[in-house]
mmCIF file of C-alpha atoms in Angstrom:
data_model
loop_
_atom_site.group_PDB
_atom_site.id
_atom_site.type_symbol
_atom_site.label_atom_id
_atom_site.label_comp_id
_atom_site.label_asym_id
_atom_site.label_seq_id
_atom_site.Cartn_x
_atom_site.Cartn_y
_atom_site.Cartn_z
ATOM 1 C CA UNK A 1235 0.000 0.000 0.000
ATOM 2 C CA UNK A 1236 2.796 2.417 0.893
ATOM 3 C CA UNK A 1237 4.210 1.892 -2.475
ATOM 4 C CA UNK A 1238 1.687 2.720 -4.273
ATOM 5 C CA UNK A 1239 0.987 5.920 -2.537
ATOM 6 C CA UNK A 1240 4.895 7.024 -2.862
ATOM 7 C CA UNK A 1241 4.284 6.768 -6.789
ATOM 8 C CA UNK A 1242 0.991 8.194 -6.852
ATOM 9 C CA UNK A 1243 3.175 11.143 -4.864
ATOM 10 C CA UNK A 1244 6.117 11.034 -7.570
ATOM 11 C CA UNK A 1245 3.553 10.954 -10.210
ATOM 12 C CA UNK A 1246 1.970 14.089 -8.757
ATOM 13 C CA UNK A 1247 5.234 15.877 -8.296
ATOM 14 C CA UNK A 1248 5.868 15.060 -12.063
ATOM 15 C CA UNK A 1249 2.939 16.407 -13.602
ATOM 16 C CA UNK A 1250 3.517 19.879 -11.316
ATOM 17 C CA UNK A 1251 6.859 19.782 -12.641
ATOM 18 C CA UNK A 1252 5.860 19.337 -15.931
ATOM 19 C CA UNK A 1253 2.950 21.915 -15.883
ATOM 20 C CA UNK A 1254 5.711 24.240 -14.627
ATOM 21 C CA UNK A 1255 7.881 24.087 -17.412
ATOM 22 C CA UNK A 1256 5.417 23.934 -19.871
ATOM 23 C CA UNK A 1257 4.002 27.716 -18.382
ATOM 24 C CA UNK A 1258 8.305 28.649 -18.442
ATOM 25 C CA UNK A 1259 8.240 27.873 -22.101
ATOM 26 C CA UNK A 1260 5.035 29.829 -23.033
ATOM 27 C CA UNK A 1261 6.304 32.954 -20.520
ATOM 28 C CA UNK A 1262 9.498 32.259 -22.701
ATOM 29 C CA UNK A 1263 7.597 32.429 -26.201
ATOM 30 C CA UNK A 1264 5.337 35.311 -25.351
ATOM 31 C CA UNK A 1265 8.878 37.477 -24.107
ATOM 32 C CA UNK A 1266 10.312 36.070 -27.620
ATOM 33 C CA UNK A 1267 7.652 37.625 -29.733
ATOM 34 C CA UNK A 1268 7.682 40.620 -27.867
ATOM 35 C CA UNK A 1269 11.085 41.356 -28.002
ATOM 36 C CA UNK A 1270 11.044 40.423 -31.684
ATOM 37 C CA UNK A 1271 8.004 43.523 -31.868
ATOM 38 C CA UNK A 1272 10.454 46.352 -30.709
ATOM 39 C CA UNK A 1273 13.411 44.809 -32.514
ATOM 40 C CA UNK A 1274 10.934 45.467 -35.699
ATOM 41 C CA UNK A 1275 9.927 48.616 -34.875
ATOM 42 C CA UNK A 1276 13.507 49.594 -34.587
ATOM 43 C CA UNK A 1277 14.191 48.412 -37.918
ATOM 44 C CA UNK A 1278 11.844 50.203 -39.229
ATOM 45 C CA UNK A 1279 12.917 53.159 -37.816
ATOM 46 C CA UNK A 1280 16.122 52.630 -38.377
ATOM 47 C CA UNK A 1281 14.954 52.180 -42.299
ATOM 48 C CA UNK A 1282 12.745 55.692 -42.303
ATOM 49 C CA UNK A 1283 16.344 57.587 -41.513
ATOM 50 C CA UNK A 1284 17.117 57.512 -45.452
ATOM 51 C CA UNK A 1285 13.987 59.684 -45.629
ATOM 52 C CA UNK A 1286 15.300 62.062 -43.313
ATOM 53 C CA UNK A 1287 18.221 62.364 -45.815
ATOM 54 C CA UNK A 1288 16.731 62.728 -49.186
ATOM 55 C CA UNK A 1289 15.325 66.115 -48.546
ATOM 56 C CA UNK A 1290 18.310 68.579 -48.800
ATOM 57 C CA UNK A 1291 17.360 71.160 -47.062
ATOM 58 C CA UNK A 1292 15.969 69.210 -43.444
ATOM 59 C CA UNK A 1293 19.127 67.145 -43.570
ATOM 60 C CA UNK A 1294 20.892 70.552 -43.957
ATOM 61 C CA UNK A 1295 19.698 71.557 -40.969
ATOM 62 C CA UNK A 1296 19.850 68.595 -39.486
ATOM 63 C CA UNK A 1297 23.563 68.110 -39.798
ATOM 64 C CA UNK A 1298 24.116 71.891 -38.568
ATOM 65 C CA UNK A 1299 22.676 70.500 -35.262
ATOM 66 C CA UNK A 1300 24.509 67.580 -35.144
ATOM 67 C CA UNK A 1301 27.414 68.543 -35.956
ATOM 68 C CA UNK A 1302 27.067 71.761 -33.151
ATOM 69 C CA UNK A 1303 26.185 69.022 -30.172
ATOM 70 C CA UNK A 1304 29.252 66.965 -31.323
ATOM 71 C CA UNK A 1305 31.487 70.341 -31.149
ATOM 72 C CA UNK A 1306 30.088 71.335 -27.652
ATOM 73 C CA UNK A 1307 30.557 67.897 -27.042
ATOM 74 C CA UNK A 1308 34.255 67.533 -27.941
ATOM 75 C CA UNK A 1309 35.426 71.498 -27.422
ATOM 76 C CA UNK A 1310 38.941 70.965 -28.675
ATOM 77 C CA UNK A 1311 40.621 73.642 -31.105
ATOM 78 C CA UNK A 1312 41.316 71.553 -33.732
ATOM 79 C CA UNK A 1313 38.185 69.346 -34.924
ATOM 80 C CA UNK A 1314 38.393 66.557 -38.120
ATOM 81 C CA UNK A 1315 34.910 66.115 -39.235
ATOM 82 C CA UNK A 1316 34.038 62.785 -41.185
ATOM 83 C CA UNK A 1317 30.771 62.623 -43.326
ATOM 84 C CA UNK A 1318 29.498 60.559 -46.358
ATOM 85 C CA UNK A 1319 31.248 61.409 -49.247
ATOM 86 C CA UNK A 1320 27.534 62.615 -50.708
ATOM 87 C CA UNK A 1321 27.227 64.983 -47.579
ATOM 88 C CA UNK A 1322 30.629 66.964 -48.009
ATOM 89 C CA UNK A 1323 28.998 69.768 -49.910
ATOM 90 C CA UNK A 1324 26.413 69.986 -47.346
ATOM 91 C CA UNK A 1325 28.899 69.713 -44.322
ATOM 92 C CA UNK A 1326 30.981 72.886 -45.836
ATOM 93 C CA UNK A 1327 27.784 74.613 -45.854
ATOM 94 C CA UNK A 1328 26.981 74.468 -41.927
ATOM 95 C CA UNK A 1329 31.089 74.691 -41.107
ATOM 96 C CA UNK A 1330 30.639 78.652 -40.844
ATOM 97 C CA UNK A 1331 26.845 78.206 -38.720
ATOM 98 C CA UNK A 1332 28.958 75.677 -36.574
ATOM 99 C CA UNK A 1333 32.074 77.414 -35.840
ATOM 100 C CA UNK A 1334 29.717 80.457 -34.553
ATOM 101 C CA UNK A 1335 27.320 78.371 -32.666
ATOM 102 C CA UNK A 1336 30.483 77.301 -30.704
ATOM 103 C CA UNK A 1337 32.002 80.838 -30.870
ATOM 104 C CA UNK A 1338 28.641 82.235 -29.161
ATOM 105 C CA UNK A 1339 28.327 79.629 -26.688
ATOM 106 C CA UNK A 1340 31.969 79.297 -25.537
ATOM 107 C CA UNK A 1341 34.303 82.028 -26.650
ATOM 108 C CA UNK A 1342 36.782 79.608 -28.580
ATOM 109 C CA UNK A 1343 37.731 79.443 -32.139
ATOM 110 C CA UNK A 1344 37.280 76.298 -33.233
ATOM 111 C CA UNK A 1345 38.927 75.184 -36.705
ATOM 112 C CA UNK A 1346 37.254 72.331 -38.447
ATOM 113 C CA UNK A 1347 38.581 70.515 -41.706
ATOM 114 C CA UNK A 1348 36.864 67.715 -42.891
ATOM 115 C CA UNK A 1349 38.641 64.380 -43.524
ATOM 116 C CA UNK A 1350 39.563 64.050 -46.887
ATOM 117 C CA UNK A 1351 40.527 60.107 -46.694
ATOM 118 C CA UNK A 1352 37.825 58.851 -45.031
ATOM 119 C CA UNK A 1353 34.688 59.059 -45.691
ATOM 120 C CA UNK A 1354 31.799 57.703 -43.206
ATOM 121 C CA UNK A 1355 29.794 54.661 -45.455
ATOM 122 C CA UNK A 1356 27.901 55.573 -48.429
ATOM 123 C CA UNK A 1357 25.201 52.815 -46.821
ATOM 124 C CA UNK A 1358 24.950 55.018 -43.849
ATOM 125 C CA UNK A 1359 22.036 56.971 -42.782
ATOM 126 C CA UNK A 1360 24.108 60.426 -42.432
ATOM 127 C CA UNK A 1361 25.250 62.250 -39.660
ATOM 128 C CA UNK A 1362 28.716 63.214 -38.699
ATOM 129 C CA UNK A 1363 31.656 61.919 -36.889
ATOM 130 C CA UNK A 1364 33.999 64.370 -35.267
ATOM 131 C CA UNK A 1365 37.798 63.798 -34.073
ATOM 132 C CA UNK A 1366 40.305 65.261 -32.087
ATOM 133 C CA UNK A 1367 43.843 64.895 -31.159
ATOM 134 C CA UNK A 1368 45.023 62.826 -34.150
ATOM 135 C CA UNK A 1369 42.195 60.154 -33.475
ATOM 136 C CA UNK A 1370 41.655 59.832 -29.943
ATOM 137 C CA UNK A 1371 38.500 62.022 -29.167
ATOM 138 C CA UNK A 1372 35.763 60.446 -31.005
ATOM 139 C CA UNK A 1373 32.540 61.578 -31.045
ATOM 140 C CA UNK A 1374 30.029 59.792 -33.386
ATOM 141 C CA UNK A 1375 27.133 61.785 -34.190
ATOM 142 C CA UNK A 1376 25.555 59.301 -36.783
ATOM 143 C CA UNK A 1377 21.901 59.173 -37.327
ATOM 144 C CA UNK A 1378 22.152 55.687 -36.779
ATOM 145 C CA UNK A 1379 24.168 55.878 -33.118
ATOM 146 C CA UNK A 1380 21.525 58.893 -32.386
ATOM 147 C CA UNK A 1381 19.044 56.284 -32.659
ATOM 148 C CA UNK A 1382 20.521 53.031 -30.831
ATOM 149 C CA UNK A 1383 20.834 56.080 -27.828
ATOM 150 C CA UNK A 1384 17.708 56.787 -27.886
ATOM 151 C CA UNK A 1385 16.260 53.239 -28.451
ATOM 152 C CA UNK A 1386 18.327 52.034 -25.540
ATOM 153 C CA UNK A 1387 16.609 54.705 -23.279
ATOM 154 C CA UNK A 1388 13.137 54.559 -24.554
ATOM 155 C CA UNK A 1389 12.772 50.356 -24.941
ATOM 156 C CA UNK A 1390 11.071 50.326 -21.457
ATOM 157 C CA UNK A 1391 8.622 52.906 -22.687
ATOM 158 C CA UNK A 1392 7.688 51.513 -25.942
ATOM 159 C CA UNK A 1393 7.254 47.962 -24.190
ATOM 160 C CA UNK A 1394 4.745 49.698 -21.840
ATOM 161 C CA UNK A 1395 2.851 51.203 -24.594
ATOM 162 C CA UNK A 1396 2.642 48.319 -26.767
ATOM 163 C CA UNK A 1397 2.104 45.777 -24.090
ATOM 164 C CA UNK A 1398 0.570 47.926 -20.973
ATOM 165 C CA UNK A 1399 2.592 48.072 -17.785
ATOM 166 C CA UNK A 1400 4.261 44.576 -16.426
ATOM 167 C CA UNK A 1401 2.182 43.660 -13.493
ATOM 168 C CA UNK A 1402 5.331 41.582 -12.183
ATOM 169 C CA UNK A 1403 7.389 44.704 -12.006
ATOM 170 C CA UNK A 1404 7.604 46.688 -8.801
ATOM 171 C CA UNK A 1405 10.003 49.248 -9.319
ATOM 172 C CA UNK A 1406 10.258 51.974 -12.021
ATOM 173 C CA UNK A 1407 12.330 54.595 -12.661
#
């Protein structure tokens, strides 16, 4: 009798353990499709920067502020600005709107060449990258690394508004 009512136990204890990791592997599934959602959206948004780039005279601006952050950023005298090899034309444009903005907001001269060997990717979604002394101040002010930023601070927020608030989380900041 007592053997029968040990298996009946172990038999229990399996099918709990079972039912368990059945529920692990849909919780596991449902994150999985989830996190496939926002890695979608982020494509896509990562795909609408080209847009952002075909009309001249948003970009233009675009790049002036860009490429003013990434001098207030760096504030070193001597700045080597890379682009896409497209964008130079543009970049000389907002060099004289830059150099002021710093000017105005610091009181230094900055000079700024751009970098006539290298060019940032043609594939690239635009932007500027800025260096100083000979290489070793970098400041990447790409489209695309303004996005992965601001996806990596916002990915809690767009989970909440697709999904609604996670009832298992107690903290937020």
């Amino acid at each position: 009798m007592e053997y029968y009512e040990r298996k009946e136990k172990q038999v229990e204890l399996q099918k709990k353990i079972q039912q368990s990791n059945m529920l692990n592997a849909a919780r596991l599934r449902v994150l999985k499709a989830r996190e496939d959602h926002v890695a979608s959206l982020l494509e896509e948004a990562k795909r609408r920067l080209g847009d952002i780039v075909k009309d001249d005279n948003r970009y233009k601006k675009l790049l002036e502020v860009l490429m003013s952050q990434a001098l207030l950023q760096i504030l070193e005298a001597n700045v080597i600005v890379r682009c896409r090899q497209a964008d130079v034309p543009l970049v000389e444009d907002v060099l004289p709107a830059c150099v002021q903005t710093v000017k105005e907001k610091t009181g230094k001269d900055v000079n700024i060449k751009i970098d006539p060997d290298n060019y940032l990717s043609p594939t690239a979604g635009g932007g500027v990258e800025l260096l100083a002394q000979k290489g070793r101040i970098k400041i990447s002010n790409t489209l695309e690394t303004r996005l992965d930023m601001i996806a990596r601070q916002m990915v809690p927020e767009i989970r909440t508004s697709l999904f609604g608030q996670n009832t298992n989380r107690r903290f937020t900041d």
